[in-house]
Amino acid sequence: MPTLILVRHGRSTANTSGVLAGWTPGVALDDRGAAQAAALPGRLAGLPLSEVVASPLQRCQETVRPLLDARPGLRSHTDERIGECHYGDWSGRKLAELADEPLMQVVQAHPTAAAFPGGESMRAMQTRAAEAVREWNARVERDHGADAVYLMCSHGDIIKSLVADALGLHLDLFQRISVEPCSITAIRYTRLRPFLVRLGDTGDFASLAPREEHGEEDAPVGGGAGAP
């Protein structure tokens, strides 16, 4: 079965302003995010990509644009099932403000019980994304062969949930996974089991350096802004 390259979108204006964007329209890449997207074709130059699938949200479409421009013959698709979690009434609100919501503790510690007011549950988010991957695996293998490599550009919580699915990790533990903006995660699927071969690779170790301020103990909903 194919190898899936998962790319989180580049850093967005919502990431830097500390807002939970969700499906709010008009959330674009900031200057750093645009630079991250511009570097993506070089980072992936050695991979014979067969297809590109992206979330319909602007920040993902902008992230894959330089790659598609660099490879004019590469077919691209949009799939809503790998779009961001529907955060409902939380969309567009400041993360600092949401930290005081009782539901946030559930999101962090017991996400299988978390459903966003006016939005969807985290279980539903993982299910739709995993179903999309399985369908695209079959389609890519049919059209390009079992050794094909294809790319999906999606969002932090989506990618973390797909990694958990590949590892057989309960969704309640997925907040232990971290993927920075424009990081690359690779999952090689086989007939019996998937193999996680890259996780959150940015090629930059700056985020591992000690920071003056103490790091957050909770996982940032939506994925966080990455290294400063």
PDB file of N, CA and C in Angstrom, residues 109-193:
ATOM      1  N   ALA A 109      -7.601  15.819  28.485  1.00  0.00           N
ATOM      2  CA  ALA A 109      -7.430  14.566  29.225  1.00  0.00           C
ATOM      3  C   ALA A 109      -8.295  13.417  28.722  1.00  0.00           C
ATOM      4  N   HIS A 110      -9.426  13.712  28.108  1.00  0.00           N
ATOM      5  CA  HIS A 110     -10.369  12.658  27.702  1.00  0.00           C
ATOM      6  C   HIS A 110     -11.066  13.074  26.410  1.00  0.00           C
ATOM      7  N   PRO A 111     -10.281  13.279  25.318  1.00  0.00           N
ATOM      8  CA  PRO A 111     -10.857  13.820  24.094  1.00  0.00           C
ATOM      9  C   PRO A 111     -11.948  12.965  23.463  1.00  0.00           C
ATOM     10  N   THR A 112     -11.989  11.672  23.779  1.00  0.00           N
ATOM     11  CA  THR A 112     -13.072  10.867  23.218  1.00  0.00           C
ATOM     12  C   THR A 112     -14.429  11.289  23.776  1.00  0.00           C
ATOM     13  N   ALA A 113     -14.432  12.027  24.880  1.00  0.00           N
ATOM     14  CA  ALA A 113     -15.688  12.514  25.456  1.00  0.00           C
ATOM     15  C   ALA A 113     -15.957  13.965  25.079  1.00  0.00           C
ATOM     16  N   ALA A 114     -15.073  14.564  24.268  1.00  0.00           N
ATOM     17  CA  ALA A 114     -15.186  15.992  23.964  1.00  0.00           C
ATOM     18  C   ALA A 114     -15.968  16.228  22.679  1.00  0.00           C
ATOM     19  N   ALA A 115     -17.005  17.045  22.789  1.00  0.00           N
ATOM     20  CA  ALA A 115     -17.754  17.502  21.620  1.00  0.00           C
ATOM     21  C   ALA A 115     -17.878  19.012  21.745  1.00  0.00           C
ATOM     22  N   PHE A 116     -17.505  19.727  20.696  1.00  0.00           N
ATOM     23  CA  PHE A 116     -17.488  21.189  20.756  1.00  0.00           C
ATOM     24  C   PHE A 116     -18.895  21.739  20.564  1.00  0.00           C
ATOM     25  N   PRO A 117     -19.304  22.714  21.370  1.00  0.00           N
ATOM     26  CA  PRO A 117     -20.661  23.269  21.269  1.00  0.00           C
ATOM     27  C   PRO A 117     -20.893  23.867  19.881  1.00  0.00           C
ATOM     28  N   GLY A 118     -21.927  23.362  19.221  1.00  0.00           N
ATOM     29  CA  GLY A 118     -22.217  23.824  17.867  1.00  0.00           C
ATOM     30  C   GLY A 118     -21.287  23.243  16.820  1.00  0.00           C
ATOM     31  N   GLY A 119     -20.413  22.310  17.212  1.00  0.00           N
ATOM     32  CA  GLY A 119     -19.448  21.727  16.287  1.00  0.00           C
ATOM     33  C   GLY A 119     -19.518  20.213  16.284  1.00  0.00           C
ATOM     34  N   GLU A 120     -18.361  19.565  16.203  1.00  0.00           N
ATOM     35  CA  GLU A 120     -18.327  18.107  16.148  1.00  0.00           C
ATOM     36  C   GLU A 120     -17.524  17.545  17.307  1.00  0.00           C
ATOM     37  N   SER A 121     -17.611  16.251  17.488  1.00  0.00           N
ATOM     38  CA  SER A 121     -16.809  15.588  18.513  1.00  0.00           C
ATOM     39  C   SER A 121     -15.435  15.265  17.945  1.00  0.00           C
ATOM     40  N   MET A 122     -14.482  15.065  18.840  1.00  0.00           N
ATOM     41  CA  MET A 122     -13.144  14.694  18.394  1.00  0.00           C
ATOM     42  C   MET A 122     -13.142  13.270  17.844  1.00  0.00           C
ATOM     43  N   ARG A 123     -14.037  12.431  18.307  1.00  0.00           N
ATOM     44  CA  ARG A 123     -14.156  11.092  17.731  1.00  0.00           C
ATOM     45  C   ARG A 123     -14.578  11.167  16.275  1.00  0.00           C
ATOM     46  N   ALA A 124     -15.568  12.024  15.991  1.00  0.00           N
ATOM     47  CA  ALA A 124     -16.042  12.168  14.614  1.00  0.00           C
ATOM     48  C   ALA A 124     -14.943  12.730  13.723  1.00  0.00           C
ATOM     49  N   MET A 125     -14.166  13.666  14.256  1.00  0.00           N
ATOM     50  CA  MET A 125     -13.045  14.231  13.503  1.00  0.00           C
ATOM     51  C   MET A 125     -12.070  13.140  13.077  1.00  0.00           C
ATOM     52  N   GLN A 126     -11.672  12.292  14.032  1.00  0.00           N
ATOM     53  CA  GLN A 126     -10.720  11.236  13.715  1.00  0.00           C
ATOM     54  C   GLN A 126     -11.308  10.239  12.727  1.00  0.00           C
ATOM     55  N   THR A 127     -12.566   9.890  12.911  1.00  0.00           N
ATOM     56  CA  THR A 127     -13.193   8.891  12.053  1.00  0.00           C
ATOM     57  C   THR A 127     -13.237   9.349  10.600  1.00  0.00           C
ATOM     58  N   ARG A 128     -13.663  10.585  10.365  1.00  0.00           N
ATOM     59  CA  ARG A 128     -13.766  11.051   8.973  1.00  0.00           C
ATOM     60  C   ARG A 128     -12.392  11.152   8.320  1.00  0.00           C
ATOM     61  N   ALA A 129     -11.387  11.594   9.090  1.00  0.00           N
ATOM     62  CA  ALA A 129     -10.041  11.716   8.530  1.00  0.00           C
ATOM     63  C   ALA A 129      -9.448  10.343   8.209  1.00  0.00           C
ATOM     64  N   ALA A 130      -9.626   9.394   9.122  1.00  0.00           N
ATOM     65  CA  ALA A 130      -9.095   8.043   8.890  1.00  0.00           C
ATOM     66  C   ALA A 130      -9.795   7.366   7.715  1.00  0.00           C
ATOM     67  N   GLU A 131     -11.089   7.597   7.578  1.00  0.00           N
ATOM     68  CA  GLU A 131     -11.806   7.032   6.430  1.00  0.00           C
ATOM     69  C   GLU A 131     -11.290   7.638   5.126  1.00  0.00           C
ATOM     70  N   ALA A 132     -11.013   8.935   5.142  1.00  0.00           N
ATOM     71  CA  ALA A 132     -10.470   9.583   3.947  1.00  0.00           C
ATOM     72  C   ALA A 132      -9.128   8.964   3.563  1.00  0.00           C
ATOM     73  N   VAL A 133      -8.249   8.755   4.542  1.00  0.00           N
ATOM     74  CA  VAL A 133      -6.943   8.175   4.255  1.00  0.00           C
ATOM     75  C   VAL A 133      -7.089   6.775   3.672  1.00  0.00           C
ATOM     76  N   ARG A 134      -7.965   5.974   4.239  1.00  0.00           N
ATOM     77  CA  ARG A 134      -8.111   4.608   3.730  1.00  0.00           C
ATOM     78  C   ARG A 134      -8.647   4.604   2.296  1.00  0.00           C
ATOM     79  N   GLU A 135      -9.570   5.499   2.010  1.00  0.00           N
ATOM     80  CA  GLU A 135     -10.084   5.574   0.645  1.00  0.00           C
ATOM     81  C   GLU A 135      -9.020   6.080  -0.321  1.00  0.00           C
ATOM     82  N   TRP A 136      -8.232   7.071   0.090  1.00  0.00           N
ATOM     83  CA  TRP A 136      -7.177   7.576  -0.784  1.00  0.00           C
ATOM     84  C   TRP A 136      -6.061   6.544  -0.943  1.00  0.00           C
ATOM     85  N   ASN A 137      -5.751   5.783   0.099  1.00  0.00           N
ATOM     86  CA  ASN A 137      -4.774   4.702  -0.046  1.00  0.00           C
ATOM     87  C   ASN A 137      -5.177   3.751  -1.167  1.00  0.00           C
ATOM     88  N   ALA A 138      -6.443   3.339  -1.149  1.00  0.00           N
ATOM     89  CA  ALA A 138      -6.932   2.400  -2.164  1.00  0.00           C
ATOM     90  C   ALA A 138      -6.906   3.030  -3.554  1.00  0.00           C
ATOM     91  N   ARG A 139      -7.289   4.281  -3.633  1.00  0.00           N
ATOM     92  CA  ARG A 139      -7.326   4.967  -4.932  1.00  0.00           C
ATOM     93  C   ARG A 139      -5.926   5.162  -5.497  1.00  0.00           C
ATOM     94  N   VAL A 140      -4.985   5.593  -4.642  1.00  0.00           N
ATOM     95  CA  VAL A 140      -3.615   5.819  -5.098  1.00  0.00           C
ATOM     96  C   VAL A 140      -2.964   4.504  -5.509  1.00  0.00           C
ATOM     97  N   GLU A 141      -3.194   3.450  -4.735  1.00  0.00           N
ATOM     98  CA  GLU A 141      -2.621   2.149  -5.093  1.00  0.00           C
ATOM     99  C   GLU A 141      -3.197   1.652  -6.423  1.00  0.00           C
ATOM    100  N   ARG A 142      -4.480   1.837  -6.622  1.00  0.00           N
ATOM    101  CA  ARG A 142      -5.116   1.420  -7.879  1.00  0.00           C
ATOM    102  C   ARG A 142      -4.535   2.168  -9.074  1.00  0.00           C
ATOM    103  N   ASP A 143      -4.319   3.480  -8.912  1.00  0.00           N
ATOM    104  CA  ASP A 143      -3.902   4.307 -10.049  1.00  0.00           C
ATOM    105  C   ASP A 143      -2.388   4.366 -10.244  1.00  0.00           C
ATOM    106  N   HIS A 144      -1.612   4.150  -9.146  1.00  0.00           N
ATOM    107  CA  HIS A 144      -0.167   4.375  -9.242  1.00  0.00           C
ATOM    108  C   HIS A 144       0.671   3.208  -8.719  1.00  0.00           C
ATOM    109  N   GLY A 145       0.052   2.203  -8.182  1.00  0.00           N
ATOM    110  CA  GLY A 145       0.802   1.053  -7.701  1.00  0.00           C
ATOM    111  C   GLY A 145       1.040   1.071  -6.199  1.00  0.00           C
ATOM    112  N   ALA A 146       1.444  -0.085  -5.688  1.00  0.00           N
ATOM    113  CA  ALA A 146       1.562  -0.275  -4.239  1.00  0.00           C
ATOM    114  C   ALA A 146       2.698   0.528  -3.622  1.00  0.00           C
ATOM    115  N   ASP A 147       3.681   0.929  -4.412  1.00  0.00           N
ATOM    116  CA  ASP A 147       4.830   1.664  -3.873  1.00  0.00           C
ATOM    117  C   ASP A 147       4.690   3.173  -4.031  1.00  0.00           C
ATOM    118  N   ALA A 148       3.501   3.638  -4.390  1.00  0.00           N
ATOM    119  CA  ALA A 148       3.295   5.068  -4.631  1.00  0.00           C
ATOM    120  C   ALA A 148       3.422   5.873  -3.342  1.00  0.00           C
ATOM    121  N   VAL A 149       3.761   7.147  -3.518  1.00  0.00           N
ATOM    122  CA  VAL A 149       3.855   8.103  -2.421  1.00  0.00           C
ATOM    123  C   VAL A 149       2.921   9.263  -2.749  1.00  0.00           C
ATOM    124  N   TYR A 150       2.088   9.639  -1.803  1.00  0.00           N
ATOM    125  CA  TYR A 150       1.216  10.796  -2.037  1.00  0.00           C
ATOM    126  C   TYR A 150       1.188  11.684  -0.803  1.00  0.00           C
ATOM    127  N   LEU A 151       0.683  12.885  -0.973  1.00  0.00           N
ATOM    128  CA  LEU A 151       0.763  13.901   0.080  1.00  0.00           C
ATOM    129  C   LEU A 151      -0.621  14.414   0.445  1.00  0.00           C
ATOM    130  N   MET A 152      -0.818  14.616   1.736  1.00  0.00           N
ATOM    131  CA  MET A 152      -2.008  15.293   2.243  1.00  0.00           C
ATOM    132  C   MET A 152      -1.573  16.502   3.056  1.00  0.00           C
ATOM    133  N   CYS A 153      -2.179  17.644   2.817  1.00  0.00           N
ATOM    134  CA  CYS A 153      -1.924  18.834   3.616  1.00  0.00           C
ATOM    135  C   CYS A 153      -3.137  19.100   4.486  1.00  0.00           C
ATOM    136  N   SER A 154      -2.933  19.059   5.788  1.00  0.00           N
ATOM    137  CA  SER A 154      -4.058  19.153   6.711  1.00  0.00           C
ATOM    138  C   SER A 154      -3.677  19.991   7.929  1.00  0.00           C
ATOM    139  N   HIS A 155      -4.280  19.686   9.065  1.00  0.00           N
ATOM    140  CA  HIS A 155      -4.222  20.524  10.266  1.00  0.00           C
ATOM    141  C   HIS A 155      -3.690  19.716  11.451  1.00  0.00           C
ATOM    142  N   GLY A 156      -3.255  20.445  12.485  1.00  0.00           N
ATOM    143  CA  GLY A 156      -2.597  19.808  13.614  1.00  0.00           C
ATOM    144  C   GLY A 156      -3.390  18.684  14.262  1.00  0.00           C
ATOM    145  N   ASP A 157      -4.624  18.968  14.660  1.00  0.00           N
ATOM    146  CA  ASP A 157      -5.412  17.942  15.350  1.00  0.00           C
ATOM    147  C   ASP A 157      -5.749  16.775  14.425  1.00  0.00           C
ATOM    148  N   ILE A 158      -5.961  17.052  13.146  1.00  0.00           N
ATOM    149  CA  ILE A 158      -6.237  15.986  12.185  1.00  0.00           C
ATOM    150  C   ILE A 158      -5.028  15.069  12.066  1.00  0.00           C
ATOM    151  N   ILE A 159      -3.854  15.657  11.873  1.00  0.00           N
ATOM    152  CA  ILE A 159      -2.647  14.844  11.694  1.00  0.00           C
ATOM    153  C   ILE A 159      -2.335  14.047  12.954  1.00  0.00           C
ATOM    154  N   LYS A 160      -2.472  14.663  14.114  1.00  0.00           N
ATOM    155  CA  LYS A 160      -2.238  13.943  15.363  1.00  0.00           C
ATOM    156  C   LYS A 160      -3.187  12.760  15.503  1.00  0.00           C
ATOM    157  N   SER A 161      -4.436  12.939  15.106  1.00  0.00           N
ATOM    158  CA  SER A 161      -5.404  11.843  15.208  1.00  0.00           C
ATOM    159  C   SER A 161      -5.078  10.723  14.226  1.00  0.00           C
ATOM    160  N   LEU A 162      -4.537  11.069  13.060  1.00  0.00           N
ATOM    161  CA  LEU A 162      -4.148  10.046  12.080  1.00  0.00           C
ATOM    162  C   LEU A 162      -2.909   9.284  12.546  1.00  0.00           C
ATOM    163  N   VAL A 163      -1.989   9.978  13.202  1.00  0.00           N
ATOM    164  CA  VAL A 163      -0.832   9.299  13.773  1.00  0.00           C
ATOM    165  C   VAL A 163      -1.286   8.325  14.860  1.00  0.00           C
ATOM    166  N   ALA A 164      -2.194   8.767  15.714  1.00  0.00           N
ATOM    167  CA  ALA A 164      -2.719   7.880  16.755  1.00  0.00           C
ATOM    168  C   ALA A 164      -3.383   6.657  16.137  1.00  0.00           C
ATOM    169  N   ASP A 165      -4.155   6.877  15.078  1.00  0.00           N
ATOM    170  CA  ASP A 165      -4.809   5.755  14.393  1.00  0.00           C
ATOM    171  C   ASP A 165      -3.767   4.781  13.841  1.00  0.00           C
ATOM    172  N   ALA A 166      -2.700   5.301  13.234  1.00  0.00           N
ATOM    173  CA  ALA A 166      -1.676   4.440  12.654  1.00  0.00           C
ATOM    174  C   ALA A 166      -0.929   3.645  13.724  1.00  0.00           C
ATOM    175  N   LEU A 167      -0.753   4.237  14.889  1.00  0.00           N
ATOM    176  CA  LEU A 167      -0.009   3.584  15.970  1.00  0.00           C
ATOM    177  C   LEU A 167      -0.895   2.661  16.814  1.00  0.00           C
ATOM    178  N   GLY A 168      -2.197   2.642  16.546  1.00  0.00           N
ATOM    179  CA  GLY A 168      -3.098   1.901  17.417  1.00  0.00           C
ATOM    180  C   GLY A 168      -3.210   2.536  18.777  1.00  0.00           C
ATOM    181  N   LEU A 169      -3.012   3.850  18.820  1.00  0.00           N
ATOM    182  CA  LEU A 169      -3.029   4.601  20.073  1.00  0.00           C
ATOM    183  C   LEU A 169      -4.428   5.146  20.316  1.00  0.00           C
ATOM    184  N   HIS A 170      -4.933   4.967  21.519  1.00  0.00           N
ATOM    185  CA  HIS A 170      -6.261   5.463  21.847  1.00  0.00           C
ATOM    186  C   HIS A 170      -6.308   6.980  21.662  1.00  0.00           C
ATOM    187  N   LEU A 171      -7.426   7.474  21.153  1.00  0.00           N
ATOM    188  CA  LEU A 171      -7.562   8.911  20.925  1.00  0.00           C
ATOM    189  C   LEU A 171      -7.364   9.711  22.205  1.00  0.00           C
ATOM    190  N   ASP A 172      -7.636   9.137  23.360  1.00  0.00           N
ATOM    191  CA  ASP A 172      -7.427   9.852  24.621  1.00  0.00           C
ATOM    192  C   ASP A 172      -5.951  10.187  24.859  1.00  0.00           C
ATOM    193  N   LEU A 173      -5.048   9.558  24.099  1.00  0.00           N
ATOM    194  CA  LEU A 173      -3.617   9.814  24.261  1.00  0.00           C
ATOM    195  C   LEU A 173      -3.045  10.664  23.136  1.00  0.00           C
ATOM    196  N   PHE A 174      -3.880  11.113  22.205  1.00  0.00           N
ATOM    197  CA  PHE A 174      -3.321  11.787  21.029  1.00  0.00           C
ATOM    198  C   PHE A 174      -2.739  13.150  21.334  1.00  0.00           C
ATOM    199  N   GLN A 175      -3.094  13.743  22.476  1.00  0.00           N
ATOM    200  CA  GLN A 175      -2.520  15.043  22.828  1.00  0.00           C
ATOM    201  C   GLN A 175      -1.047  14.936  23.209  1.00  0.00           C
ATOM    202  N   ARG A 176      -0.525  13.733  23.300  1.00  0.00           N
ATOM    203  CA  ARG A 176       0.902  13.548  23.563  1.00  0.00           C
ATOM    204  C   ARG A 176       1.745  13.718  22.294  1.00  0.00           C
ATOM    205  N   ILE A 177       1.095  13.831  21.161  1.00  0.00           N
ATOM    206  CA  ILE A 177       1.768  13.965  19.869  1.00  0.00           C
ATOM    207  C   ILE A 177       1.859  15.447  19.513  1.00  0.00           C
ATOM    208  N   SER A 178       2.974  15.852  18.925  1.00  0.00           N
ATOM    209  CA  SER A 178       3.158  17.248  18.543  1.00  0.00           C
ATOM    210  C   SER A 178       3.583  17.337  17.081  1.00  0.00           C
ATOM    211  N   VAL A 179       2.915  18.199  16.317  1.00  0.00           N
ATOM    212  CA  VAL A 179       3.311  18.458  14.927  1.00  0.00           C
ATOM    213  C   VAL A 179       3.315  19.973  14.710  1.00  0.00           C
ATOM    214  N   GLU A 180       4.470  20.517  14.339  1.00  0.00           N
ATOM    215  CA  GLU A 180       4.608  21.957  14.159  1.00  0.00           C
ATOM    216  C   GLU A 180       4.130  22.381  12.766  1.00  0.00           C
ATOM    217  N   PRO A 181       3.948  23.682  12.568  1.00  0.00           N
ATOM    218  CA  PRO A 181       3.548  24.166  11.248  1.00  0.00           C
ATOM    219  C   PRO A 181       4.538  23.746  10.156  1.00  0.00           C
ATOM    220  N   CYS A 182       3.995  23.280   9.052  1.00  0.00           N
ATOM    221  CA  CYS A 182       4.752  22.835   7.874  1.00  0.00           C
ATOM    222  C   CYS A 182       5.677  21.658   8.180  1.00  0.00           C
ATOM    223  N   SER A 183       5.403  20.936   9.259  1.00  0.00           N
ATOM    224  CA  SER A 183       6.168  19.722   9.542  1.00  0.00           C
ATOM    225  C   SER A 183       5.678  18.590   8.652  1.00  0.00           C
ATOM    226  N   ILE A 184       6.560  17.610   8.470  1.00  0.00           N
ATOM    227  CA  ILE A 184       6.271  16.457   7.616  1.00  0.00           C
ATOM    228  C   ILE A 184       6.199  15.209   8.488  1.00  0.00           C
ATOM    229  N   THR A 185       5.106  14.488   8.342  1.00  0.00           N
ATOM    230  CA  THR A 185       4.902  13.205   9.007  1.00  0.00           C
ATOM    231  C   THR A 185       4.659  12.172   7.912  1.00  0.00           C
ATOM    232  N   ALA A 186       5.305  11.028   8.011  1.00  0.00           N
ATOM    233  CA  ALA A 186       5.162  10.005   6.972  1.00  0.00           C
ATOM    234  C   ALA A 186       4.689   8.694   7.582  1.00  0.00           C
ATOM    235  N   ILE A 187       3.688   8.116   6.958  1.00  0.00           N
ATOM    236  CA  ILE A 187       3.146   6.822   7.385  1.00  0.00           C
ATOM    237  C   ILE A 187       3.168   5.880   6.190  1.00  0.00           C
ATOM    238  N   ARG A 188       3.850   4.769   6.342  1.00  0.00           N
ATOM    239  CA  ARG A 188       3.873   3.750   5.292  1.00  0.00           C
ATOM    240  C   ARG A 188       2.835   2.684   5.634  1.00  0.00           C
ATOM    241  N   TYR A 189       1.856   2.554   4.790  1.00  0.00           N
ATOM    242  CA  TYR A 189       0.788   1.583   5.012  1.00  0.00           C
ATOM    243  C   TYR A 189       1.142   0.255   4.340  1.00  0.00           C
ATOM    244  N   THR A 190       0.844  -0.846   5.026  1.00  0.00           N
ATOM    245  CA  THR A 190       1.028  -2.178   4.455  1.00  0.00           C
ATOM    246  C   THR A 190      -0.271  -2.953   4.647  1.00  0.00           C
ATOM    247  N   ARG A 191      -0.298  -4.163   4.148  1.00  0.00           N
ATOM    248  CA  ARG A 191      -1.527  -4.958   4.223  1.00  0.00           C
ATOM    249  C   ARG A 191      -1.934  -5.241   5.656  1.00  0.00           C
ATOM    250  N   LEU A 192      -0.956  -5.408   6.555  1.00  0.00           N
ATOM    251  CA  LEU A 192      -1.260  -5.808   7.924  1.00  0.00           C
ATOM    252  C   LEU A 192      -1.210  -4.666   8.929  1.00  0.00           C
ATOM    253  N   ARG A 193      -0.338  -3.670   8.698  1.00  0.00           N
ATOM    254  CA  ARG A 193      -0.208  -2.603   9.692  1.00  0.00           C
ATOM    255  C   ARG A 193       0.485  -1.399   9.063  1.00  0.00           C
TER     256      ARG A 193
END
